[in-house]
JSON list of C-alpha atoms and ligand atoms in Angstrom, two decimals:
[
{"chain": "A", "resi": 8, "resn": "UNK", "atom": "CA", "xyz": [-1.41, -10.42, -18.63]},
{"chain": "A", "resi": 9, "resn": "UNK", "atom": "CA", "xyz": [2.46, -9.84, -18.16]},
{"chain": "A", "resi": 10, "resn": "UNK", "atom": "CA", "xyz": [1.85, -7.05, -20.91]},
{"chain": "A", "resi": 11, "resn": "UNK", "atom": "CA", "xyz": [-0.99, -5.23, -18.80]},
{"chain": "A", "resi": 12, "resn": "UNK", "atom": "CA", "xyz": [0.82, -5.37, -15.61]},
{"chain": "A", "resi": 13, "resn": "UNK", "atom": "CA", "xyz": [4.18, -3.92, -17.25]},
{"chain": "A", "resi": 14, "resn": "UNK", "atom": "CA", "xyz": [2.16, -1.15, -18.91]},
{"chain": "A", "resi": 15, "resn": "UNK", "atom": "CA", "xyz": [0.23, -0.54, -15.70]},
{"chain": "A", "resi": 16, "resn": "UNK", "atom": "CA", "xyz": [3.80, -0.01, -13.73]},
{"chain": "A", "resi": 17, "resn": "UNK", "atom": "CA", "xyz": [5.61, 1.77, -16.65]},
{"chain": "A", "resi": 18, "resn": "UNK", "atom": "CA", "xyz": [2.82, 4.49, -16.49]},
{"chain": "A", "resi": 19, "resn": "UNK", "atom": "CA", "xyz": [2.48, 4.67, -12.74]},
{"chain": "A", "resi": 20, "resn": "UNK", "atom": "CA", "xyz": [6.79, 5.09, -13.31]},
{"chain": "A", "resi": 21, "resn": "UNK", "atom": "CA", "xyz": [6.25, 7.61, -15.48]},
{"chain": "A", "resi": 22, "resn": "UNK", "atom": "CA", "xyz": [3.66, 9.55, -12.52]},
{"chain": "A", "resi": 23, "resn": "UNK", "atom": "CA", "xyz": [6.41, 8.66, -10.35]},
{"chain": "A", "resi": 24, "resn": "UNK", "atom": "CA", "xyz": [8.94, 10.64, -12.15]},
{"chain": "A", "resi": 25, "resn": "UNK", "atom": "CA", "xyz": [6.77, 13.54, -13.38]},
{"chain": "A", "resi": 26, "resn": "UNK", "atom": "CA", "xyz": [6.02, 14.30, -9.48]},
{"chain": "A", "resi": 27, "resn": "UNK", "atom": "CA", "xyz": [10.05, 13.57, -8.40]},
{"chain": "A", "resi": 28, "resn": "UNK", "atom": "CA", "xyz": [9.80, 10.51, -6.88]},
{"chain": "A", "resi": 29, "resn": "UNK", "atom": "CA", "xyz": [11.78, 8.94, -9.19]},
{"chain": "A", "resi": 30, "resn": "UNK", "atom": "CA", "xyz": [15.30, 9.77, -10.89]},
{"chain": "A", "resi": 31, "resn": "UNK", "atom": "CA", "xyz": [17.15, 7.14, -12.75]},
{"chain": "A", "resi": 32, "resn": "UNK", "atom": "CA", "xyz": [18.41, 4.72, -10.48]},
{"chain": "A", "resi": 33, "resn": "UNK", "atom": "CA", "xyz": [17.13, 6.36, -7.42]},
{"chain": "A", "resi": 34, "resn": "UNK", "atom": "CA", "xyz": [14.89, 6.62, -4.76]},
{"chain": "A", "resi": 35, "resn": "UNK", "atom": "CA", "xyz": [11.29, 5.21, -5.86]},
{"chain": "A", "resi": 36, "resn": "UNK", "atom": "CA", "xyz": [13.58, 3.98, -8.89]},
{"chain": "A", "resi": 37, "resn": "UNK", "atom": "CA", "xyz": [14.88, 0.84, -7.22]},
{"chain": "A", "resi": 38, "resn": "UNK", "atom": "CA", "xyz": [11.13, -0.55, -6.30]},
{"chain": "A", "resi": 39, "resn": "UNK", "atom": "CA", "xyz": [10.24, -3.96, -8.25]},
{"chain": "A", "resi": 40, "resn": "UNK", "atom": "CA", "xyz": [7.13, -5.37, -8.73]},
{"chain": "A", "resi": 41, "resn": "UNK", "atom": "CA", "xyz": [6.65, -8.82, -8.77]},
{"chain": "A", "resi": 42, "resn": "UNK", "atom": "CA", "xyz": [4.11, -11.20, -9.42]},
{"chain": "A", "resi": 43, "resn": "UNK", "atom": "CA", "xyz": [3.86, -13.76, -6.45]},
{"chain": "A", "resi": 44, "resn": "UNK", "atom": "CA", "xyz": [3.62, -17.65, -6.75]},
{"chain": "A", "resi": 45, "resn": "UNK", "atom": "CA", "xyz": [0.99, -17.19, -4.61]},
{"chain": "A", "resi": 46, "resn": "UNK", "atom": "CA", "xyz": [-3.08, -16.38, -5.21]},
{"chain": "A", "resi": 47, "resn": "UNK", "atom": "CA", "xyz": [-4.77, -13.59, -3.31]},
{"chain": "A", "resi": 48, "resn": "UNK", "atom": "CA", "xyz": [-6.24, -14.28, -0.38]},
{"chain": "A", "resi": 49, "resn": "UNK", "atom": "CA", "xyz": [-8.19, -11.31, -0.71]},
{"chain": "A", "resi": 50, "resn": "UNK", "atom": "CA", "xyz": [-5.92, -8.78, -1.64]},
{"chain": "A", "resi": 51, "resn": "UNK", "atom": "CA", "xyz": [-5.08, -6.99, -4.50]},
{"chain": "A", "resi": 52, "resn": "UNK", "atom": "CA", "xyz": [-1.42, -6.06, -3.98]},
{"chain": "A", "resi": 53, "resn": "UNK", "atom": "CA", "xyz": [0.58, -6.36, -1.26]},
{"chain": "A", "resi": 54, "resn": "UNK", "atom": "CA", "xyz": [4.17, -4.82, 0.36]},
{"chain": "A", "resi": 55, "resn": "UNK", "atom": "CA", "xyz": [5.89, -6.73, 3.22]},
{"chain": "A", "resi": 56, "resn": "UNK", "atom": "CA", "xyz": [7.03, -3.48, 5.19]},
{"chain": "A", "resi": 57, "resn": "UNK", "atom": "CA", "xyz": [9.77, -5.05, 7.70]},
{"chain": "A", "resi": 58, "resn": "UNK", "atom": "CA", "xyz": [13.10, -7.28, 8.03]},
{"chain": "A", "resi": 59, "resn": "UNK", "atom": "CA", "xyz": [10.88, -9.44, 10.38]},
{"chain": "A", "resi": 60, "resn": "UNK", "atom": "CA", "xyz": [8.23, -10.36, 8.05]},
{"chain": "A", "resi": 61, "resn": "UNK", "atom": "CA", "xyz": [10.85, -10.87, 5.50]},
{"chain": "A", "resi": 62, "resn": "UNK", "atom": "CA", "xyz": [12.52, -13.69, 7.16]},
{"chain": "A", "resi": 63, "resn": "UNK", "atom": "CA", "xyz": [9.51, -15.25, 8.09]},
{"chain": "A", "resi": 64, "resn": "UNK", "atom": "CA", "xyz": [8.23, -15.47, 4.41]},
{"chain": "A", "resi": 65, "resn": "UNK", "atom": "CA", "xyz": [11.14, -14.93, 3.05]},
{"chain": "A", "resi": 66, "resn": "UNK", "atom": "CA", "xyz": [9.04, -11.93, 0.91]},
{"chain": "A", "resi": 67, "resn": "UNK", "atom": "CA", "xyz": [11.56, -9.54, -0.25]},
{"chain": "A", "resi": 68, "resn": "UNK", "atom": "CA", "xyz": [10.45, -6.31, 1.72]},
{"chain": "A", "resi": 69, "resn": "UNK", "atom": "CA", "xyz": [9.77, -2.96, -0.36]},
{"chain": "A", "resi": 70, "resn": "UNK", "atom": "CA", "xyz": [8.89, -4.86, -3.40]},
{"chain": "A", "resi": 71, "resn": "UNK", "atom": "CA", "xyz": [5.46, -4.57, -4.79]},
{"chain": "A", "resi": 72, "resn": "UNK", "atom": "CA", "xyz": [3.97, -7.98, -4.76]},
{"chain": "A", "resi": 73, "resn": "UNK", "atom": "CA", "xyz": [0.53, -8.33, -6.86]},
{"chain": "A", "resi": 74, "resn": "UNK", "atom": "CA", "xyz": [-1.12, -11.81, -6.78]},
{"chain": "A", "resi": 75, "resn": "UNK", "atom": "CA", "xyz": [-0.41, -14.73, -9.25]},
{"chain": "A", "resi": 76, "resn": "UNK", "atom": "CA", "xyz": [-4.43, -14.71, -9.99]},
{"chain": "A", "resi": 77, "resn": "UNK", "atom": "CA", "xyz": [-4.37, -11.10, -10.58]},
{"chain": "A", "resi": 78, "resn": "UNK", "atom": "CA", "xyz": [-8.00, -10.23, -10.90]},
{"chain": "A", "resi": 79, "resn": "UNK", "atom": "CA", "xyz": [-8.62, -8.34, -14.57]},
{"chain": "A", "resi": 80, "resn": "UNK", "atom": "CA", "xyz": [-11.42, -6.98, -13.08]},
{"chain": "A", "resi": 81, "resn": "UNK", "atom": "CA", "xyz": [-10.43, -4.70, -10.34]},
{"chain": "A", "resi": 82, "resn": "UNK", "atom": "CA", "xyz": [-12.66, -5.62, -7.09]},
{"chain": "A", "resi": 83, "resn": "UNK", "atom": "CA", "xyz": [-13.72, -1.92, -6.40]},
{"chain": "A", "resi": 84, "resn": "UNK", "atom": "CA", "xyz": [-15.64, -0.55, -9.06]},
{"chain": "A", "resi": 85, "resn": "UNK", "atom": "CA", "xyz": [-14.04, 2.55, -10.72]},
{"chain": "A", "resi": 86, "resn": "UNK", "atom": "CA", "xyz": [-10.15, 1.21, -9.06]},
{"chain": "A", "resi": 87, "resn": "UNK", "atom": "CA", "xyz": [-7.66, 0.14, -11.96]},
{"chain": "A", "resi": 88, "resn": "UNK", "atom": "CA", "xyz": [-4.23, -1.97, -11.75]},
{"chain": "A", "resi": 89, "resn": "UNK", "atom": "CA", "xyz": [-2.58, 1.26, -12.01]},
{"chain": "A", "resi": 90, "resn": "UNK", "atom": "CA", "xyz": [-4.36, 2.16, -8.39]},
{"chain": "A", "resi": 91, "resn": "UNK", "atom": "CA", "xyz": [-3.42, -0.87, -6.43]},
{"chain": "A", "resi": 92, "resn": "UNK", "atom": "CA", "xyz": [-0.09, -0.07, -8.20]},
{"chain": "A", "resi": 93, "resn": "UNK", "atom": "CA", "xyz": [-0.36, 3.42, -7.24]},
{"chain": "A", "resi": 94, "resn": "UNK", "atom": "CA", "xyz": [-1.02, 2.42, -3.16]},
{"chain": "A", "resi": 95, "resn": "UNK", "atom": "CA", "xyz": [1.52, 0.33, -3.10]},
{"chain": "A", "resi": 96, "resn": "UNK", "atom": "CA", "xyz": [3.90, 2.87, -4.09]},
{"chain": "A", "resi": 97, "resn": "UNK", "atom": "CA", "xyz": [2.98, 4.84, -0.85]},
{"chain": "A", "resi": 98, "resn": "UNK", "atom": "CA", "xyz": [4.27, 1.70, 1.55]},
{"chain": "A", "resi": 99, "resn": "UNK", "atom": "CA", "xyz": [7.49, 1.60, -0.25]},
{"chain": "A", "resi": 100, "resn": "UNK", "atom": "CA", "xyz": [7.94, 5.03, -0.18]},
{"chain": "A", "resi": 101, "resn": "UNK", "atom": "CA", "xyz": [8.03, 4.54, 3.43]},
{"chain": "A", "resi": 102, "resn": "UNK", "atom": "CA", "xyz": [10.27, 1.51, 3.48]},
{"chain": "A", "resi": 103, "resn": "UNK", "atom": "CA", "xyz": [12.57, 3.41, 1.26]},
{"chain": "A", "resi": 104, "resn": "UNK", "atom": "CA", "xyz": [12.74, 6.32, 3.42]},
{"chain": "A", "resi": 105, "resn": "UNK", "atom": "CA", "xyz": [10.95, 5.84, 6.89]},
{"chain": "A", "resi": 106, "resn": "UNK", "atom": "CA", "xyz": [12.82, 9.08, 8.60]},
{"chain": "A", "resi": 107, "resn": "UNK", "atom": "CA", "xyz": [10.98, 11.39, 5.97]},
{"chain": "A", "resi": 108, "resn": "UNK", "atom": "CA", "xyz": [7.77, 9.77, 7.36]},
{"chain": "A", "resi": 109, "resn": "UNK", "atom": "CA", "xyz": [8.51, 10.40, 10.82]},
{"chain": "A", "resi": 110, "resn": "UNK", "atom": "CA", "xyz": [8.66, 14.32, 10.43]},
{"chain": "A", "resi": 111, "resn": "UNK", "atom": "CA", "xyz": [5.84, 16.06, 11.91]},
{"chain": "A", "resi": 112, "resn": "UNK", "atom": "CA", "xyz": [3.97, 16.25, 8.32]},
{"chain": "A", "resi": 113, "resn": "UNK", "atom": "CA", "xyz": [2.70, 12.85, 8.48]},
{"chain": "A", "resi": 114, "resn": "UNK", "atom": "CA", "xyz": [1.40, 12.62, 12.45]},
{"chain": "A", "resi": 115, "resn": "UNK", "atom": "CA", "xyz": [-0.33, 16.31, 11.53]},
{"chain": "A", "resi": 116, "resn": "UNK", "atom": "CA", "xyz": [-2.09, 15.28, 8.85]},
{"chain": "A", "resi": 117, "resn": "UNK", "atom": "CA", "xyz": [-2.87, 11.53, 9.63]},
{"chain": "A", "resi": 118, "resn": "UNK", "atom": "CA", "xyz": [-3.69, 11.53, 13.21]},
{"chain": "A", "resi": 119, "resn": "UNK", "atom": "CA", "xyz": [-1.15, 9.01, 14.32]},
{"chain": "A", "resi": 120, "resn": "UNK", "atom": "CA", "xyz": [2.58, 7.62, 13.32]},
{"chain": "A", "resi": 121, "resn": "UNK", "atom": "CA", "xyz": [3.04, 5.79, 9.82]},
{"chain": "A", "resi": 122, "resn": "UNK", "atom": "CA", "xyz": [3.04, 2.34, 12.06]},
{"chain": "A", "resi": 123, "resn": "UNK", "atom": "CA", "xyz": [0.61, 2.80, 14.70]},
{"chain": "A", "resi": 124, "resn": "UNK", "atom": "CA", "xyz": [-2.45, 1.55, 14.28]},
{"chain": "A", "resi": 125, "resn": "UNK", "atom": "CA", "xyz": [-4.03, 1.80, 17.78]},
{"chain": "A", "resi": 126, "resn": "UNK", "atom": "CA", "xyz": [-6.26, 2.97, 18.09]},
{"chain": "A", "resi": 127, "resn": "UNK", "atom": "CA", "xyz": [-7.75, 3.20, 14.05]},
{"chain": "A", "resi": 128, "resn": "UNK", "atom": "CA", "xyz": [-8.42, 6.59, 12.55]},
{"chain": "A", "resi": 129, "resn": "UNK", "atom": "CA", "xyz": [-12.15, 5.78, 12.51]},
{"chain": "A", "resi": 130, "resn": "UNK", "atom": "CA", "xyz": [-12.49, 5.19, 16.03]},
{"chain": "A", "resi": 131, "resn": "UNK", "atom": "CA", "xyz": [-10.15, 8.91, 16.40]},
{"chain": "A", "resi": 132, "resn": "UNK", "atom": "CA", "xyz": [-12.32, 10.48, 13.87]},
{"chain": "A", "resi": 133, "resn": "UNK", "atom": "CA", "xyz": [-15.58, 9.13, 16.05]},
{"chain": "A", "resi": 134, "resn": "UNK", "atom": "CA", "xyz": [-14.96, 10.48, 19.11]},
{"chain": "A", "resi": 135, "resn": "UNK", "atom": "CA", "xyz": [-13.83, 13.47, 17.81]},
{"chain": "A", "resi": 136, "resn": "UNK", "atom": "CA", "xyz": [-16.67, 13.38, 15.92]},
{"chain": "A", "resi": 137, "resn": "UNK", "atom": "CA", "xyz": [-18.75, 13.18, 18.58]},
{"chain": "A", "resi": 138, "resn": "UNK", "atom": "CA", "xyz": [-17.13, 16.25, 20.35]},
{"chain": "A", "resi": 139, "resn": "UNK", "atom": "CA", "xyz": [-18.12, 18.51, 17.26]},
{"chain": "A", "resi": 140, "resn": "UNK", "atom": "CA", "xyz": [-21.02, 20.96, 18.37]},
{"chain": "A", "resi": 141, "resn": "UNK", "atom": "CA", "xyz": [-21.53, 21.99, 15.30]},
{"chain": "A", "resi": 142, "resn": "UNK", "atom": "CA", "xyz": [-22.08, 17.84, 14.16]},
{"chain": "A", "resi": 143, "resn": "UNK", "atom": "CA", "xyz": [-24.51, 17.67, 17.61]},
{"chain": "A", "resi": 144, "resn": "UNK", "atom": "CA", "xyz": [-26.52, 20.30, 17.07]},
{"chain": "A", "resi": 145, "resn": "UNK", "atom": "CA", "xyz": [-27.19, 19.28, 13.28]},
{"chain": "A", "resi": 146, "resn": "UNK", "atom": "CA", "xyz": [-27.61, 15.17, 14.62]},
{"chain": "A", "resi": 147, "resn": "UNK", "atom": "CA", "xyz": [-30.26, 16.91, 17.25]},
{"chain": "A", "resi": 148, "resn": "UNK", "atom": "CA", "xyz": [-32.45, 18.39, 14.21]},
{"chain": "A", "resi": 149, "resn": "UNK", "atom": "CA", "xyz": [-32.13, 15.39, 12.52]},
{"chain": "A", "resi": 150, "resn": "UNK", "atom": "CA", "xyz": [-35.99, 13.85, 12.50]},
{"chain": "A", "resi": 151, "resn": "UNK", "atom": "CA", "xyz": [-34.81, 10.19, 10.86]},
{"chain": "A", "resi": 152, "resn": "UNK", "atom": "CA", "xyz": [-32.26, 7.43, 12.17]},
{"chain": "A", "resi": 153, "resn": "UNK", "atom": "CA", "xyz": [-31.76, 7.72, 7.50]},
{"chain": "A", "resi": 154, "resn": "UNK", "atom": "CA", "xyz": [-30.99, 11.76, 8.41]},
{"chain": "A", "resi": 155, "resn": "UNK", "atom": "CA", "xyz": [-28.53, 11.17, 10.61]},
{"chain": "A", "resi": 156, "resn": "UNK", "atom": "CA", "xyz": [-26.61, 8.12, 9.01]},
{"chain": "A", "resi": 157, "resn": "UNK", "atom": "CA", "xyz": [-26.96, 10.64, 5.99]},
{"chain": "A", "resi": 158, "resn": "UNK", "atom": "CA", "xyz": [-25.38, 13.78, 8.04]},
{"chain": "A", "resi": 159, "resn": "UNK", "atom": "CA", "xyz": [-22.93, 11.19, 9.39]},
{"chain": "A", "resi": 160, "resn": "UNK", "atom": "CA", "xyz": [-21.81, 9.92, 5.51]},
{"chain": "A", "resi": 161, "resn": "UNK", "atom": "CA", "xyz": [-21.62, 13.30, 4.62]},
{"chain": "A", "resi": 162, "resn": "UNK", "atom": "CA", "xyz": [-18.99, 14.04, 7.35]},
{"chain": "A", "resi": 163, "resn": "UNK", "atom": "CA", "xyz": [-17.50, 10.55, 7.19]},
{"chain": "A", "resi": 164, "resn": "UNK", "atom": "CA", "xyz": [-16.90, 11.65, 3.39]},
{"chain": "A", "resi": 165, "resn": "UNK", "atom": "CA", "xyz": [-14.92, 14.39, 4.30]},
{"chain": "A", "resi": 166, "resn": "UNK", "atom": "CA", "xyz": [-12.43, 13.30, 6.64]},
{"chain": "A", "resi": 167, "resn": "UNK", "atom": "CA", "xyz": [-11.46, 9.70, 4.43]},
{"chain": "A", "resi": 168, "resn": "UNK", "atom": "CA", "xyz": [-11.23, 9.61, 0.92]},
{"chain": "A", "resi": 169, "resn": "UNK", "atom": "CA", "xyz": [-11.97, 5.92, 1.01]},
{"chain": "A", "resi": 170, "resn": "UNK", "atom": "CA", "xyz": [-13.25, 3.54, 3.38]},
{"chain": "A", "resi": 171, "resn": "UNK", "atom": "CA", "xyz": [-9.96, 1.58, 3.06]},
{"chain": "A", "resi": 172, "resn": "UNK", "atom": "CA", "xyz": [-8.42, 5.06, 4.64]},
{"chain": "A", "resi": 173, "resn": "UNK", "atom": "CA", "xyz": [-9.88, 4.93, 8.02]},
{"chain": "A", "resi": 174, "resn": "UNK", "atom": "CA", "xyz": [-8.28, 1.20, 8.89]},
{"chain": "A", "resi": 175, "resn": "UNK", "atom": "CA", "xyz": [-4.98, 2.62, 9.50]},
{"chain": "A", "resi": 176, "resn": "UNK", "atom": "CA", "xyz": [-2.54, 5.63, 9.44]},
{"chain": "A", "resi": 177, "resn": "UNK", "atom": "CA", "xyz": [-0.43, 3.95, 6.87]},
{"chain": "A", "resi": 178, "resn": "UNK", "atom": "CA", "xyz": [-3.65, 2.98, 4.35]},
{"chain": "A", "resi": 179, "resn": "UNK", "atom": "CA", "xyz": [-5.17, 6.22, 4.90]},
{"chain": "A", "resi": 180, "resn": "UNK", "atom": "CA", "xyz": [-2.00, 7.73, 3.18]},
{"chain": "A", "resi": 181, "resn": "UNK", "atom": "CA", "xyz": [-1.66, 5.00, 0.96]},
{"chain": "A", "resi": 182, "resn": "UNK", "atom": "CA", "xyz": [-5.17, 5.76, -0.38]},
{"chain": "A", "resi": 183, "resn": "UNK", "atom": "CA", "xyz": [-4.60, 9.27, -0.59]},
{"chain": "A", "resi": 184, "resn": "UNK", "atom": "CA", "xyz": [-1.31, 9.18, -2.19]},
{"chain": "A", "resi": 185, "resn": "UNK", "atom": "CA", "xyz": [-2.84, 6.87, -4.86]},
{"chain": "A", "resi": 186, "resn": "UNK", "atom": "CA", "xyz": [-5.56, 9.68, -5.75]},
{"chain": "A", "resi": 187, "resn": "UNK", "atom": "CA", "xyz": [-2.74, 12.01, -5.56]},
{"chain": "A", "resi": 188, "resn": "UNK", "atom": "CA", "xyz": [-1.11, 10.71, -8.50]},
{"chain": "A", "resi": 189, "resn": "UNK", "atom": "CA", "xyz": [-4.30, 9.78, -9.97]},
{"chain": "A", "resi": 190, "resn": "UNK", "atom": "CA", "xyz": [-5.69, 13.61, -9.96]},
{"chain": "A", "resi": 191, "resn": "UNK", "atom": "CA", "xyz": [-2.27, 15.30, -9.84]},
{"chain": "A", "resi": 192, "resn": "UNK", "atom": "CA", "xyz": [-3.56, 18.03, -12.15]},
{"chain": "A", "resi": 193, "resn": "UNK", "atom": "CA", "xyz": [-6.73, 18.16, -10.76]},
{"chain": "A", "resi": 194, "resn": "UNK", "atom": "CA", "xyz": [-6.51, 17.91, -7.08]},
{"chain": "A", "resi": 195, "resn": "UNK", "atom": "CA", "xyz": [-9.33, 20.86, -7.00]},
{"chain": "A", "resi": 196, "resn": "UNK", "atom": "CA", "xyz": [-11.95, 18.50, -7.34]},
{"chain": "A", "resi": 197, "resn": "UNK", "atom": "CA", "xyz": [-11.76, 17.49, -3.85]},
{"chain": "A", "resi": 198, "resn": "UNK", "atom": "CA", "xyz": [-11.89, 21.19, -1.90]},
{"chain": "A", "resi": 199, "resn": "UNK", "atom": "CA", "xyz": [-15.83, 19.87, -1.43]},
{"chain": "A", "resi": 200, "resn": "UNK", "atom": "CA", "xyz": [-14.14, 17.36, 1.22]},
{"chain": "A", "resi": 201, "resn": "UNK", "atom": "CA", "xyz": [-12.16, 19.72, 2.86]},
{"chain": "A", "resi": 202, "resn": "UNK", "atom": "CA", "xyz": [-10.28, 16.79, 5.34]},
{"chain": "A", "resi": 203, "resn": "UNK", "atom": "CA", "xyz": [-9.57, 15.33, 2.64]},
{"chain": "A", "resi": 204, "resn": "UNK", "atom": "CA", "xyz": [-8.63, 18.22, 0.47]},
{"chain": "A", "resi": 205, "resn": "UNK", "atom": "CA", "xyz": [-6.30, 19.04, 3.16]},
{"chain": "A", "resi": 206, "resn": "UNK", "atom": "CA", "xyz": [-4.96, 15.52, 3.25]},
{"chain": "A", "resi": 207, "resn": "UNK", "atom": "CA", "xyz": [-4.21, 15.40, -0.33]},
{"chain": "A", "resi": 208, "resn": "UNK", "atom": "CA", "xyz": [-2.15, 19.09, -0.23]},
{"chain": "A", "resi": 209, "resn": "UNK", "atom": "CA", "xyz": [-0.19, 17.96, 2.48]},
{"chain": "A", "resi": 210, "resn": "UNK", "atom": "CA", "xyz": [1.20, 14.63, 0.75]},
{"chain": "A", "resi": 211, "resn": "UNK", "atom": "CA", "xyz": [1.76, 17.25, -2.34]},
{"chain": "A", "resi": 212, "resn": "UNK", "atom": "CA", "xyz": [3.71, 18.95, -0.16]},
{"chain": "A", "resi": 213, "resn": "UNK", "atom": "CA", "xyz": [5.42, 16.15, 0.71]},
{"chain": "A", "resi": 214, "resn": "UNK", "atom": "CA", "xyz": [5.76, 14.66, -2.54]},
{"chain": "A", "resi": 215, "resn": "UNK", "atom": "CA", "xyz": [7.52, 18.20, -3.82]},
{"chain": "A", "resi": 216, "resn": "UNK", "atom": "CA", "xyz": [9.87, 18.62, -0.57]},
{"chain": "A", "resi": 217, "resn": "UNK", "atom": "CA", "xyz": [11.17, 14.75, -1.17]},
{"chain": "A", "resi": 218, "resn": "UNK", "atom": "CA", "xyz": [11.65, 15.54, -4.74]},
{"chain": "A", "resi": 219, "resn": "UNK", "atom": "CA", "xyz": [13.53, 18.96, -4.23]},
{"chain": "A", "resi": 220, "resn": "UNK", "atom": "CA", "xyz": [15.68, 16.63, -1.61]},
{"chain": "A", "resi": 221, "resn": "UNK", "atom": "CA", "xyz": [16.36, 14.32, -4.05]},
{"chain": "A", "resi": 222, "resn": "UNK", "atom": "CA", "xyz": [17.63, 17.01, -6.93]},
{"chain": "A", "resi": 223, "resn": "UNK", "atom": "CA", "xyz": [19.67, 18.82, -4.79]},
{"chain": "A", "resi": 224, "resn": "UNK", "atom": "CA", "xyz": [21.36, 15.65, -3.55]},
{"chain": "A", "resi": 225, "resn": "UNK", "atom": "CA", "xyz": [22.11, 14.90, -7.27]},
{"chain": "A", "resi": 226, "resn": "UNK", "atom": "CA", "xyz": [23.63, 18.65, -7.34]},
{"chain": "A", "resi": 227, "resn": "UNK", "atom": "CA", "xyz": [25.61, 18.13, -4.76]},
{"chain": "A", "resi": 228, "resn": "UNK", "atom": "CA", "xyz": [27.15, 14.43, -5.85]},
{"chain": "A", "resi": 229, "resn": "UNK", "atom": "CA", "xyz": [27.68, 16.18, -9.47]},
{"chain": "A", "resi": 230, "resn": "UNK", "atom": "CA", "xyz": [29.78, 19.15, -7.82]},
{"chain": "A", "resi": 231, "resn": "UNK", "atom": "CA", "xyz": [31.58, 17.06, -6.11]},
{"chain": "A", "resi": 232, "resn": "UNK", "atom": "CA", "xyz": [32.38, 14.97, -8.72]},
{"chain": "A", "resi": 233, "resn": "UNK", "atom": "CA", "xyz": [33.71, 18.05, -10.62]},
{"chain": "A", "resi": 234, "resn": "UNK", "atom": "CA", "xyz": [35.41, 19.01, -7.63]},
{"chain": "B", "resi": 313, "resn": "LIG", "atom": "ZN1", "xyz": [-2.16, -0.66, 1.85]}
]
């Protein structure tokens, strides 16, 4: 199992590094992954975000933590260890670097701050939702109580790219930043969900203007090392 999990971070390392999150020794570099003492409790990974929680459980915070009865079989059909992997990386990311996620980028495209979850982007998303006259007028032709769930899933669709996304600011990034680096080459395939599509381009955005931070900071501690 050891051997699975190690190849499972080494390649999600290797994502890490072809995107720019990761330079030797730096940045997304100094994350470890761990395997707890402990059994899920229903989770599949987990990353204890602040000092508090820390020395409560005495967790190390910004480490990825994946259970010791690490399920082989991953508990949503179609998700790898690589993914859980993957969505992890997007909470340390933020407990590496929490000012980058309080720029405007992340409020804009997320609908709230990195660490508010009140109220949850589904209930946001709802009564916007339910402001949309385009959405009325289409729920008003709809002859069924199945047509309108199925107009609603359709929109639902398109504004989170999982259900996991609409619990939370912070897991609806997490989610997206794991199909980020899943699909990095072929982020395309989502312009059908346009929310979502739009989601996706602005943690590439993201992703590129951290990276180009984190080169020319290596410039700059190289010229003035010559210097
Ligand atoms: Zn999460």
């Amino acid at each position: 199992m050891i051997e699975f999990v190690n190849k499972s971070f080494h390649k999600v390392r290797n994502e890490l590094a072809e995107v720019g999150l990761l330079a030797r020794g730096r940045y997304l570099d100094s994350v470890d992954l761990y395997i707890s003492a402990l059994p899920s409790a229903g989770e599949a990974g987990y990353v204890f975000e602040s000092a508090a929680q820390w020395r409560r459980t005495r967790f190390k915070p910004g480490v990825i933590y994946l259970p010791s009865d690490l399920p082989q079989d991953p508990k949503v059909p179609g998700y790898s260890l690589a993914d859980t992997i993957r969505h992890e990386y997007a909470h340390t990311w933020y407990c590496l670097d929490p000012a980058f996620f309080r720029e405007s980028w992340f409020i804009d495209a997320f609908g709230a701050s990195y660490a508010n979850c009140n109220p949850k982007p589904l209930e946001n998303w709802r009564r916007q939702l339910h402001r949309d006259d385009e959405y009325s007028v289409r729920r008003d032709r709809c002859r069924s109580e199945v047509g309108k769930q199925r107009l609603f899933d359709r929109y639902y669709r398109q504004e989170f790219i999982t259900d996991y996304a609409s619990n939370c600011a912070s897991e609806d990034f997490a989610e997206t930043f794991m199909f980020f680096l899943r699909y990095r080459r072929s982020l395309e395939r989502y312009q059908s969900r346009p929310r979502v599509y739009h989601k996706l381009m602005v943690v590439q955005r993201a992703v590129e203007r951290a990276g180009r931070r984190l080169r020319q900071r290596r410039f700059a501690y190289k010229f003035h090392q010559v210097g």
